[in-house]
């Protein structure tokens, strides 16, 4: 199939710094976010996802100033997330130059938001971000508020509901794998990617380019996101795409 | 001067920045005077057909665009939803009238196999059907960024390039002074910038 698999850096942002996290917990500073965006733009990455980690917990909306700085440095398709709870947040972000928005806790707390947003702006613009980890009973469960609050939702059922509501894509993050650089949760990825009709971007766990190959083949993911690998190892998105191609996977 | 039509839908800033990047003067505007004064017009857009047409009507842009483009033969580039709005009819949520600047209809992409998701989202190859100045200087295997669930079905003589997603669909069309692309050149790095450069210097094609 000529549509290429996408390899998408995720830039996490907190306290005016780029950061990386481990299992949504321990945070490590990773320099200036704008410097990271400039680098990714020079590398001509497939897309970029920019997430403001503190917005929900601080009870505020997006930080438009820093987002504008990011937008001014990027020509690639850009998804912006963090603290989005209203149609007005989304409209403001799209007007300022975001191509898509990513809604996480906001989509869970206000089930009408995704439907209203996709009707107003088009499904193409609406990514629903779904974070999953094992709960106390060892079952996969959707968590919100940066992985602190369980919802009782089973991941595939939840993703399908968001798809029905008009989401254009799912950003699926395996909290238990995130930041450990030991590989993706391929079983979770495949279960969702194969059973929703919209694209699934899988996220959480990449440590070397072969993990991308696994995500594409075993995970069946049409899009692969990663954060820590690009911030803390020598591996770049350019190398990642080259590795995919080496293994016969259609990438840019 | 290029006028980028602001019909209040989606990300116009990227289109403006792309023209800045290639050194072309462009303004984002919904004012009739600006569209009259411009040498070329860009009609971008992301979102629903219905919303796009409603916004054009609400901002009194339909007549001025018709005057400048259909009658006045100014070069126009439609991008993504902008391409779709140029059609005679759109079929998103029931049939509705488009601008009718080109012959054709806007229909949903063919029902995908389970592995082909909608929207068609990402980087895909564009197959050029014939030489044309709009597509001069592209890379050997041009690849652009797509983000859509609908496409325009038009006369074969207007098709300049196709793309494959389940089946072939029209990714670039040309009809006289009207050019339209289903992908986002402003998001497609070198091939995209080259296409925008070509449009910026494109002689009127009759």
Short mmCIF file of C-alpha atoms in Angstrom, two decimals:
data_model
loop_
_atom_site.label_atom_id
_atom_site.label_comp_id
_atom_site.label_asym_id
_atom_site.label_seq_id
_atom_site.Cartn_x
_atom_site.Cartn_y
_atom_site.Cartn_z
CA UNK A 1 0.00 0.00 0.00
CA UNK A 2 1.52 3.32 -1.00
CA UNK A 3 0.31 5.23 2.09
CA UNK A 4 3.43 5.39 4.20
CA UNK A 5 3.66 4.50 7.82
CA UNK A 6 4.12 7.63 9.94
CA UNK A 7 6.85 8.05 12.54
CA UNK A 8 5.87 10.89 14.83
CA UNK A 9 8.00 12.48 17.56
CA UNK A 10 6.07 13.49 20.66
CA UNK A 11 7.34 16.59 22.42
CA UNK A 12 6.23 16.73 26.04
CA UNK A 13 6.17 20.12 27.68
CA UNK A 14 6.10 21.10 31.37
CA UNK A 15 7.31 24.15 33.29
CA UNK A 16 8.51 25.83 30.12
CA UNK A 17 10.84 22.96 29.31
CA UNK A 18 10.74 19.95 27.04
CA UNK A 19 10.58 16.90 29.32
CA UNK A 20 10.51 13.17 29.14
CA UNK A 21 8.76 10.93 31.62
CA UNK A 22 8.83 7.35 32.78
CA UNK A 23 5.45 5.72 33.14
CA UNK A 24 3.95 9.20 33.34
CA UNK A 25 5.85 9.72 36.59
CA UNK A 26 9.45 10.74 37.01
CA UNK A 27 10.20 13.72 34.78
CA UNK A 28 13.50 14.65 33.22
CA UNK A 29 14.22 17.98 31.55
CA UNK A 30 15.17 17.77 27.92
CA UNK A 31 16.00 21.34 26.96
CA UNK A 32 14.21 24.08 25.10
CA UNK A 33 11.03 22.94 23.36
CA UNK A 34 11.58 25.36 20.50
CA UNK A 35 15.08 23.96 19.92
CA UNK A 36 13.60 20.47 19.69
CA UNK A 37 10.94 21.63 17.25
CA UNK A 38 13.54 23.34 15.06
CA UNK A 39 15.55 20.12 14.93
CA UNK A 40 12.54 17.99 14.06
CA UNK A 41 11.56 20.47 11.39
CA UNK A 42 15.03 20.35 9.84
CA UNK A 43 14.78 16.56 9.90
CA UNK A 44 11.44 16.90 8.08
CA UNK A 45 9.62 14.52 10.40
CA UNK A 46 6.31 13.10 9.24
CA UNK A 47 4.33 14.97 11.92
CA UNK A 48 4.88 16.33 15.40
CA UNK A 49 2.73 15.94 18.51
CA UNK A 50 3.13 18.62 21.18
CA UNK A 51 1.63 17.89 24.59
CA UNK A 52 1.36 20.23 27.55
CA UNK A 53 1.56 17.90 30.54
CA UNK A 54 0.51 20.28 33.31
CA UNK A 55 -2.55 21.90 31.78
CA UNK A 56 -5.19 19.50 33.12
CA UNK A 57 -3.65 19.21 36.57
CA UNK A 58 -3.33 22.99 36.79
CA UNK A 59 -6.93 23.35 35.68
CA UNK A 60 -6.10 25.58 32.77
CA UNK A 61 -6.33 25.60 29.01
CA UNK A 62 -3.50 25.62 26.47
CA UNK A 63 -0.56 28.03 26.73
CA UNK A 64 -1.05 29.84 23.45
CA UNK A 65 2.20 31.80 23.54
CA UNK A 66 4.50 28.81 23.69
CA UNK A 67 2.33 26.96 21.19
CA UNK A 68 2.65 29.84 18.76
CA UNK A 69 6.44 29.70 19.14
CA UNK A 70 6.31 26.00 18.30
CA UNK A 71 4.06 26.59 15.30
CA UNK A 72 6.36 29.26 13.91
CA UNK A 73 9.21 26.75 13.77
CA UNK A 74 7.37 23.87 12.16
CA UNK A 75 6.22 23.13 8.66
CA UNK A 76 5.24 19.55 9.38
CA UNK A 77 1.70 18.63 10.39
CA UNK A 78 1.32 19.53 14.04
CA UNK A 79 -1.00 18.10 16.69
CA UNK A 80 -1.32 20.07 19.91
CA UNK A 81 -2.74 18.72 23.16
CA UNK A 82 -3.01 19.40 26.87
CA UNK A 83 -5.85 21.03 28.78
CA UNK A 84 -8.35 21.12 25.92
CA UNK A 85 -11.86 21.18 27.34
CA UNK A 86 -13.89 23.55 25.13
CA UNK A 87 -14.68 24.20 21.47
CA UNK A 88 -13.15 27.62 21.93
CA UNK A 89 -9.80 26.05 22.97
CA UNK A 90 -9.86 24.00 19.78
CA UNK A 91 -10.84 26.91 17.56
CA UNK A 92 -8.05 29.04 19.02
CA UNK A 93 -5.45 26.37 18.43
CA UNK A 94 -6.52 25.69 14.86
CA UNK A 95 -6.60 29.42 14.09
CA UNK A 96 -3.07 29.82 15.40
CA UNK A 97 -1.77 27.09 13.13
CA UNK A 98 -2.27 23.69 14.76
CA UNK A 99 -3.45 21.11 12.24
CA UNK A 100 -4.98 18.78 14.79
CA UNK A 101 -5.76 18.83 18.47
CA UNK A 102 -5.36 15.99 20.93
CA UNK A 103 -7.98 15.65 23.64
CA UNK A 104 -7.45 13.31 26.59
CA UNK A 105 -9.14 13.91 29.95
CA UNK A 106 -11.41 16.46 28.28
CA UNK A 107 -12.88 13.80 26.00
CA UNK A 108 -13.60 11.51 28.91
CA UNK A 109 -15.14 14.14 31.18
CA UNK A 110 -17.29 15.70 28.47
CA UNK A 111 -18.53 13.01 26.09
CA UNK A 112 -20.23 15.60 23.87
CA UNK A 113 -16.99 17.50 23.20
CA UNK A 114 -15.60 15.16 20.56
CA UNK A 115 -18.89 15.03 18.67
CA UNK A 116 -19.33 18.80 18.73
CA UNK A 117 -15.71 19.40 17.78
CA UNK A 118 -15.70 16.98 14.86
CA UNK A 119 -18.91 18.53 13.54
CA UNK A 120 -17.54 22.03 13.89
CA UNK A 121 -14.00 21.47 12.61
CA UNK A 122 -14.00 18.08 10.88
CA UNK A 123 -12.91 14.69 12.22
CA UNK A 124 -9.52 15.16 10.58
CA UNK A 125 -8.64 17.71 13.26
CA UNK A 126 -9.66 15.68 16.29
CA UNK A 127 -7.30 13.17 17.90
CA UNK A 128 -8.50 11.44 21.05
CA UNK A 129 -5.62 10.50 23.30
CA UNK A 130 -6.17 7.31 25.30
CA UNK A 131 -3.79 6.27 28.07
CA UNK A 132 -3.89 2.66 29.21
CA UNK A 133 -2.29 0.71 32.02
CA UNK A 134 -3.02 -2.37 34.04
CA UNK A 135 -5.24 -1.76 37.04
CA UNK A 136 -5.14 -3.48 40.42
CA UNK A 137 -6.84 -6.56 38.95
CA UNK A 138 -4.30 -6.85 36.18
CA UNK A 139 -6.76 -5.69 33.49
CA UNK A 140 -6.01 -3.03 30.90
CA UNK A 141 -7.91 0.10 31.85
CA UNK A 142 -8.14 3.64 30.48
CA UNK A 143 -6.71 6.25 32.85
CA UNK A 144 -7.04 10.03 32.71
CA UNK A 145 -5.34 12.96 34.48
CA UNK A 146 -1.87 11.85 33.42
CA UNK A 147 -2.47 8.28 34.47
CA UNK A 148 -3.66 9.04 37.99
CA UNK A 149 -7.40 8.44 37.71
CA UNK A 150 -8.91 5.15 36.58
CA UNK A 151 -12.07 5.32 34.47
CA UNK A 152 -13.17 1.70 34.62
CA UNK A 153 -13.20 1.75 30.81
CA UNK A 154 -11.94 -1.13 28.69
CA UNK A 155 -9.58 0.36 26.05
CA UNK A 156 -11.12 -0.97 22.82
CA UNK A 157 -14.69 -0.20 23.86
CA UNK A 158 -13.63 3.30 24.87
CA UNK A 159 -11.76 3.90 21.60
CA UNK A 160 -14.75 2.70 19.59
CA UNK A 161 -17.04 5.08 21.45
CA UNK A 162 -14.73 7.97 20.67
CA UNK A 163 -14.58 6.85 17.07
CA UNK A 164 -18.39 6.85 16.91
CA UNK A 165 -18.40 10.31 18.44
CA UNK A 166 -16.33 11.57 15.51
CA UNK A 167 -12.67 11.24 16.48
CA UNK A 168 -10.40 11.22 13.43
CA UNK A 169 -7.54 9.34 15.11
CA UNK A 170 -6.66 7.61 18.35
CA UNK A 171 -3.34 8.30 20.10
CA UNK A 172 -2.90 5.19 22.22
CA UNK A 173 -0.27 5.31 24.96
CA UNK A 174 0.74 2.32 27.06
CA UNK A 175 1.62 3.92 30.38
CA UNK A 176 3.41 0.82 31.69
CA UNK A 177 5.83 0.89 28.75
CA UNK A 178 6.23 4.64 28.42
CA UNK A 179 9.76 5.96 28.88
CA UNK A 180 11.33 2.58 29.64
CA UNK A 181 12.66 2.17 26.11
CA UNK A 182 11.98 -1.59 26.16
CA UNK A 183 9.50 -1.71 23.32
CA UNK A 184 5.83 -0.99 22.69
CA UNK A 185 2.81 -2.82 24.10
CA UNK A 186 2.23 -4.65 20.82
CA UNK A 187 -0.78 -6.64 21.98
CA UNK A 188 -2.65 -3.53 23.06
CA UNK A 189 -1.63 -1.75 19.86
CA UNK A 190 -2.85 -4.48 17.60
CA UNK A 191 -6.11 -4.97 19.47
CA UNK A 192 -7.07 -1.33 18.95
CA UNK A 193 -5.44 -0.68 15.56
CA UNK A 194 -7.17 -3.65 13.94
CA UNK A 195 -10.58 -3.01 15.46
CA UNK A 196 -11.26 0.67 14.88
CA UNK A 197 -11.89 2.17 11.45
CA UNK A 198 -9.84 5.30 12.13
CA UNK A 199 -6.02 5.43 12.27
CA UNK A 200 -4.36 4.49 15.57
CA UNK A 201 -1.07 6.10 16.56
CA UNK A 202 0.69 3.90 19.07
CA UNK A 203 2.90 5.42 21.70
CA UNK A 204 5.02 4.43 24.67
CA UNK A 205 8.16 2.32 24.90
CA UNK A 206 10.42 2.87 21.89
CA UNK A 207 14.12 2.53 22.70
CA UNK A 208 15.68 1.59 19.39
CA UNK A 209 14.57 1.61 15.74
CA UNK A 210 13.72 -2.10 15.72
CA UNK A 211 10.89 -1.30 18.09
CA UNK A 212 9.40 0.76 15.27
CA UNK A 213 9.55 -2.28 13.01
CA UNK A 214 7.75 -4.35 15.65
CA UNK A 215 5.11 -1.64 16.03
CA UNK A 216 4.48 -1.68 12.29
CA UNK A 217 4.42 -5.44 11.84
CA UNK A 218 3.17 -7.03 15.06
CA UNK A 219 1.43 -3.94 16.34
CA UNK A 220 -0.25 -3.30 12.96
CA UNK A 221 0.07 0.42 13.66
CA UNK A 222 -0.38 2.84 10.72
CA UNK A 223 1.39 5.48 12.81
CA UNK A 224 4.07 5.23 15.47
CA UNK A 225 4.85 7.88 18.06
CA UNK A 226 7.89 8.16 20.31
CA UNK A 227 9.42 10.61 22.72
CA UNK A 228 12.27 9.45 24.96
CA UNK A 229 14.19 7.65 22.23
CA UNK A 230 14.58 10.88 20.29
CA UNK A 231 15.44 13.01 23.32
CA UNK A 232 17.82 10.67 25.15
CA UNK A 233 19.43 8.32 22.63
CA UNK A 234 21.41 8.76 19.46
CA UNK A 235 18.51 7.47 17.35
CA UNK A 236 16.71 10.06 15.22
CA UNK A 237 13.42 9.98 13.31
CA UNK A 238 15.46 9.92 10.09
CA UNK A 239 17.23 6.77 11.23
CA UNK A 240 13.90 5.36 12.38
CA UNK A 241 12.35 5.73 8.92
CA UNK A 242 15.46 4.26 7.30
CA UNK A 243 15.22 1.23 9.57
CA UNK A 244 11.55 0.72 8.68
CA UNK A 245 12.43 0.80 4.99
CA UNK A 246 15.28 -1.63 5.52
CA UNK A 247 12.74 -4.09 6.86
CA UNK A 248 10.52 -3.61 3.81
CA UNK A 249 8.01 -1.31 5.48
CA UNK A 250 6.79 1.62 3.40
CA UNK A 251 8.07 4.80 5.04
CA UNK A 252 9.11 8.19 3.77
CA UNK B 1 0.30 39.48 -4.55
CA UNK B 2 -1.46 36.28 -3.61
CA UNK B 3 -4.72 36.38 -1.70
CA UNK B 4 -5.30 33.42 0.59
CA UNK B 5 -9.03 33.31 1.15
CA UNK B 6 -9.91 33.25 4.82
CA UNK B 7 -13.25 31.50 5.02
CA UNK B 8 -12.79 31.03 8.76
CA UNK B 9 -12.20 27.34 8.58
CA UNK B 10 -9.05 25.64 9.80
CA UNK B 11 -5.39 26.33 9.63
CA UNK B 12 -4.66 29.19 7.24
CA UNK B 13 -1.50 30.24 9.03
CA UNK B 14 0.48 27.33 7.61
CA UNK B 15 -0.47 28.27 4.06
CA UNK B 16 0.60 31.87 4.67
CA UNK B 17 3.88 30.77 6.26
CA UNK B 18 4.65 28.46 3.36
CA UNK B 19 4.34 31.34 0.88
CA UNK B 20 6.53 33.49 3.15
CA UNK B 21 9.07 30.67 3.20
CA UNK B 22 9.32 30.62 -0.59
CA UNK B 23 9.53 34.40 -0.73
CA UNK B 24 6.09 35.09 -2.16
CA UNK B 25 3.96 37.92 -0.89
CA UNK B 26 0.63 36.63 0.32
CA UNK B 27 -2.11 37.97 2.53
CA UNK B 28 -4.81 36.13 4.40
CA UNK B 29 -8.05 37.93 3.70
CA UNK B 30 -11.81 37.75 3.37
CA UNK B 31 -12.08 41.28 1.96
CA UNK B 32 -13.39 41.75 -1.56
CA UNK B 33 -10.91 44.57 -2.30
CA UNK B 34 -7.96 42.31 -1.50
CA UNK B 35 -9.26 39.51 -3.71
CA UNK B 36 -9.86 41.99 -6.54
CA UNK B 37 -6.34 43.39 -6.19
CA UNK B 38 -4.60 40.02 -6.01
CA UNK B 39 -2.95 38.43 -9.04
CA UNK B 40 -3.61 34.90 -7.80
CA UNK B 41 -5.95 33.37 -5.29
CA UNK B 42 -5.59 30.42 -2.95
CA UNK B 43 -8.63 28.69 -1.48
CA UNK B 44 -7.55 26.45 1.41
CA UNK B 45 -9.67 24.56 3.91
CA UNK B 46 -10.10 21.59 6.19
CA UNK B 47 -13.46 20.48 7.51
CA UNK B 48 -16.86 19.65 6.15
CA UNK B 49 -18.19 20.60 2.72
CA UNK B 50 -21.31 22.06 4.28
CA UNK B 51 -19.37 24.21 6.71
CA UNK B 52 -17.04 25.38 3.96
CA UNK B 53 -19.88 26.49 1.67
CA UNK B 54 -21.77 28.12 4.53
CA UNK B 55 -18.71 30.11 5.50
CA UNK B 56 -18.10 31.25 1.91
CA UNK B 57 -21.69 32.43 1.68
CA UNK B 58 -21.70 34.04 5.11
CA UNK B 59 -18.61 36.08 4.25
CA UNK B 60 -19.97 37.08 0.81
CA UNK B 61 -17.11 35.36 -0.98
CA UNK B 62 -19.00 33.31 -3.58
CA UNK B 63 -19.77 36.13 -6.02
CA UNK B 64 -16.37 37.81 -5.81
CA UNK B 65 -14.61 34.49 -6.37
CA UNK B 66 -16.84 33.76 -9.36
CA UNK B 67 -16.13 37.20 -10.82
CA UNK B 68 -12.39 37.02 -10.35
CA UNK B 69 -11.80 33.37 -11.16
CA UNK B 70 -14.48 32.20 -13.60
CA UNK B 71 -15.01 35.49 -15.42
CA UNK B 72 -11.70 37.22 -14.75
CA UNK B 73 -9.64 34.04 -15.22
CA UNK B 74 -7.32 34.71 -12.30
CA UNK B 75 -5.21 31.69 -11.34
CA UNK B 76 -6.78 29.91 -8.38
CA UNK B 77 -5.29 27.10 -6.28
CA UNK B 78 -7.73 25.06 -4.22
CA UNK B 79 -6.22 23.03 -1.36
CA UNK B 80 -7.90 20.04 0.28
CA UNK B 81 -11.44 21.18 1.20
CA UNK B 82 -10.74 24.15 -1.07
CA UNK B 83 -10.42 21.70 -3.97
CA UNK B 84 -13.62 19.94 -2.97
CA UNK B 85 -15.64 23.16 -2.74
CA UNK B 86 -14.81 23.91 -6.39
CA UNK B 87 -16.95 20.95 -7.48
CA UNK B 88 -20.55 21.23 -8.67
CA UNK B 89 -21.92 19.02 -5.91
CA UNK B 90 -20.74 17.68 -2.57
CA UNK B 91 -22.16 14.51 -1.05
CA UNK B 92 -21.19 14.82 2.59
CA UNK B 93 -24.41 14.48 4.62
CA UNK B 94 -26.61 14.60 1.53
CA UNK B 95 -26.14 16.37 -1.80
CA UNK B 96 -25.42 20.08 -1.73
CA UNK B 97 -24.21 22.67 -4.19
CA UNK B 98 -20.53 23.56 -4.37
CA UNK B 99 -19.03 26.52 -6.17
CA UNK B 100 -19.27 24.73 -9.53
CA UNK B 101 -16.06 26.33 -10.85
CA UNK B 102 -15.01 22.91 -12.14
CA UNK B 103 -16.94 19.94 -13.47
CA UNK B 104 -17.23 17.13 -10.96
CA UNK B 105 -18.58 15.88 -7.70
CA UNK B 106 -17.12 15.46 -4.25
CA UNK B 107 -17.72 11.97 -2.90
CA UNK B 108 -16.51 9.83 -0.04
CA UNK B 109 -13.37 7.74 -0.61
CA UNK B 110 -14.25 4.15 -1.55
CA UNK B 111 -15.13 2.00 1.47
CA UNK B 112 -11.78 0.85 2.73
CA UNK B 113 -10.62 -2.63 3.46
CA UNK B 114 -10.28 -3.17 7.19
CA UNK B 115 -6.66 -2.14 6.93
CA UNK B 116 -7.45 1.09 5.08
CA UNK B 117 -8.63 3.58 7.65
CA UNK B 118 -10.49 6.83 7.06
CA UNK B 119 -9.51 9.67 7.05
CA UNK B 120 -6.78 9.01 4.50
CA UNK B 121 -4.14 10.48 6.75
CA UNK B 122 -0.44 10.72 6.02
CA UNK B 123 2.17 10.76 3.31
CA UNK B 124 1.30 9.13 0.00
CA UNK B 125 2.78 8.94 -3.47
CA UNK B 126 1.37 11.13 -6.20
CA UNK B 127 1.39 9.69 -9.73
CA UNK B 128 1.77 12.43 -12.32
CA UNK B 129 -0.28 11.72 -15.48
CA UNK B 130 1.17 14.36 -17.78
CA UNK B 131 3.71 17.16 -17.80
CA UNK B 132 2.51 20.49 -16.55
CA UNK B 133 4.29 23.58 -15.23
CA UNK B 134 2.41 23.26 -11.91
CA UNK B 135 4.27 20.01 -11.23
CA UNK B 136 7.66 20.96 -12.66
CA UNK B 137 10.75 20.28 -10.58
CA UNK B 138 9.19 17.82 -8.14
CA UNK B 139 11.27 14.95 -6.74
CA UNK B 140 11.52 11.70 -8.72
CA UNK B 141 8.87 10.06 -6.50
CA UNK B 142 6.73 12.95 -5.30
CA UNK B 143 5.07 12.37 -1.97
CA UNK B 144 2.64 14.70 -0.26
CA UNK B 145 0.68 14.92 3.00
CA UNK B 146 -2.99 13.99 2.79
CA UNK B 147 -5.70 14.40 5.41
CA UNK B 148 -9.21 13.77 4.02
CA UNK B 149 -12.13 11.38 3.68
CA UNK B 150 -13.66 12.80 0.49
CA UNK B 151 -12.32 13.34 -3.00
CA UNK B 152 -13.31 14.97 -6.29
CA UNK B 153 -14.40 12.89 -9.26
CA UNK B 154 -13.89 14.99 -12.40
CA UNK B 155 -13.50 14.52 -16.19
CA UNK B 156 -10.35 12.60 -17.05
CA UNK B 157 -9.11 15.46 -19.21
CA UNK B 158 -8.83 17.60 -16.06
CA UNK B 159 -6.81 15.05 -14.08
CA UNK B 160 -3.15 15.97 -13.73
CA UNK B 161 -2.15 13.47 -11.04
CA UNK B 162 -3.65 10.62 -9.09
CA UNK B 163 -3.00 8.91 -5.79
CA UNK B 164 -3.80 5.41 -4.65
CA UNK B 165 -5.75 4.59 -1.50
CA UNK B 166 -7.84 1.49 -2.03
CA UNK B 167 -8.45 2.79 -5.55
CA UNK B 168 -6.96 5.64 -7.57
CA UNK B 169 -8.38 9.09 -6.96
CA UNK B 170 -7.57 12.51 -8.38
CA UNK B 171 -4.91 14.27 -6.35
CA UNK B 172 -4.25 17.19 -8.73
CA UNK B 173 -6.62 18.68 -11.26
CA UNK B 174 -6.30 21.54 -13.70
CA UNK B 175 -9.07 23.25 -15.62
CA UNK B 176 -7.90 26.37 -17.39
CA UNK B 177 -6.82 28.84 -14.73
CA UNK B 178 -8.09 26.67 -11.90
CA UNK B 179 -5.67 24.32 -10.13
CA UNK B 180 -6.62 22.10 -7.24
CA UNK B 181 -4.75 19.68 -5.01
CA UNK B 182 -6.25 17.21 -2.54
CA UNK B 183 -3.08 17.14 -0.44
CA UNK B 184 -1.49 19.91 1.65
CA UNK B 185 1.48 21.41 -0.20
CA UNK B 186 2.14 23.74 2.74
CA UNK B 187 2.77 20.65 4.90
CA UNK B 188 4.74 18.67 2.36
CA UNK B 189 8.21 20.16 2.61
CA UNK B 190 10.25 20.32 -0.60
CA UNK B 191 7.71 18.92 -3.07
CA UNK B 192 5.05 21.12 -1.55
CA UNK B 193 7.15 24.28 -1.62
CA UNK B 194 8.08 23.55 -5.24
CA UNK B 195 4.42 23.25 -6.22
CA UNK B 196 3.58 26.51 -4.48
CA UNK B 197 6.52 28.19 -6.24
CA UNK B 198 5.24 26.87 -9.56
CA UNK B 199 1.75 28.18 -8.85
CA UNK B 200 3.17 31.55 -7.86
CA UNK B 201 4.86 31.94 -11.22
CA UNK B 202 2.33 30.03 -13.29
CA UNK B 203 1.29 31.83 -16.45
CA UNK B 204 -2.43 31.78 -17.01
CA UNK B 205 -3.21 28.56 -18.80
CA UNK B 206 -6.04 28.64 -21.27
#
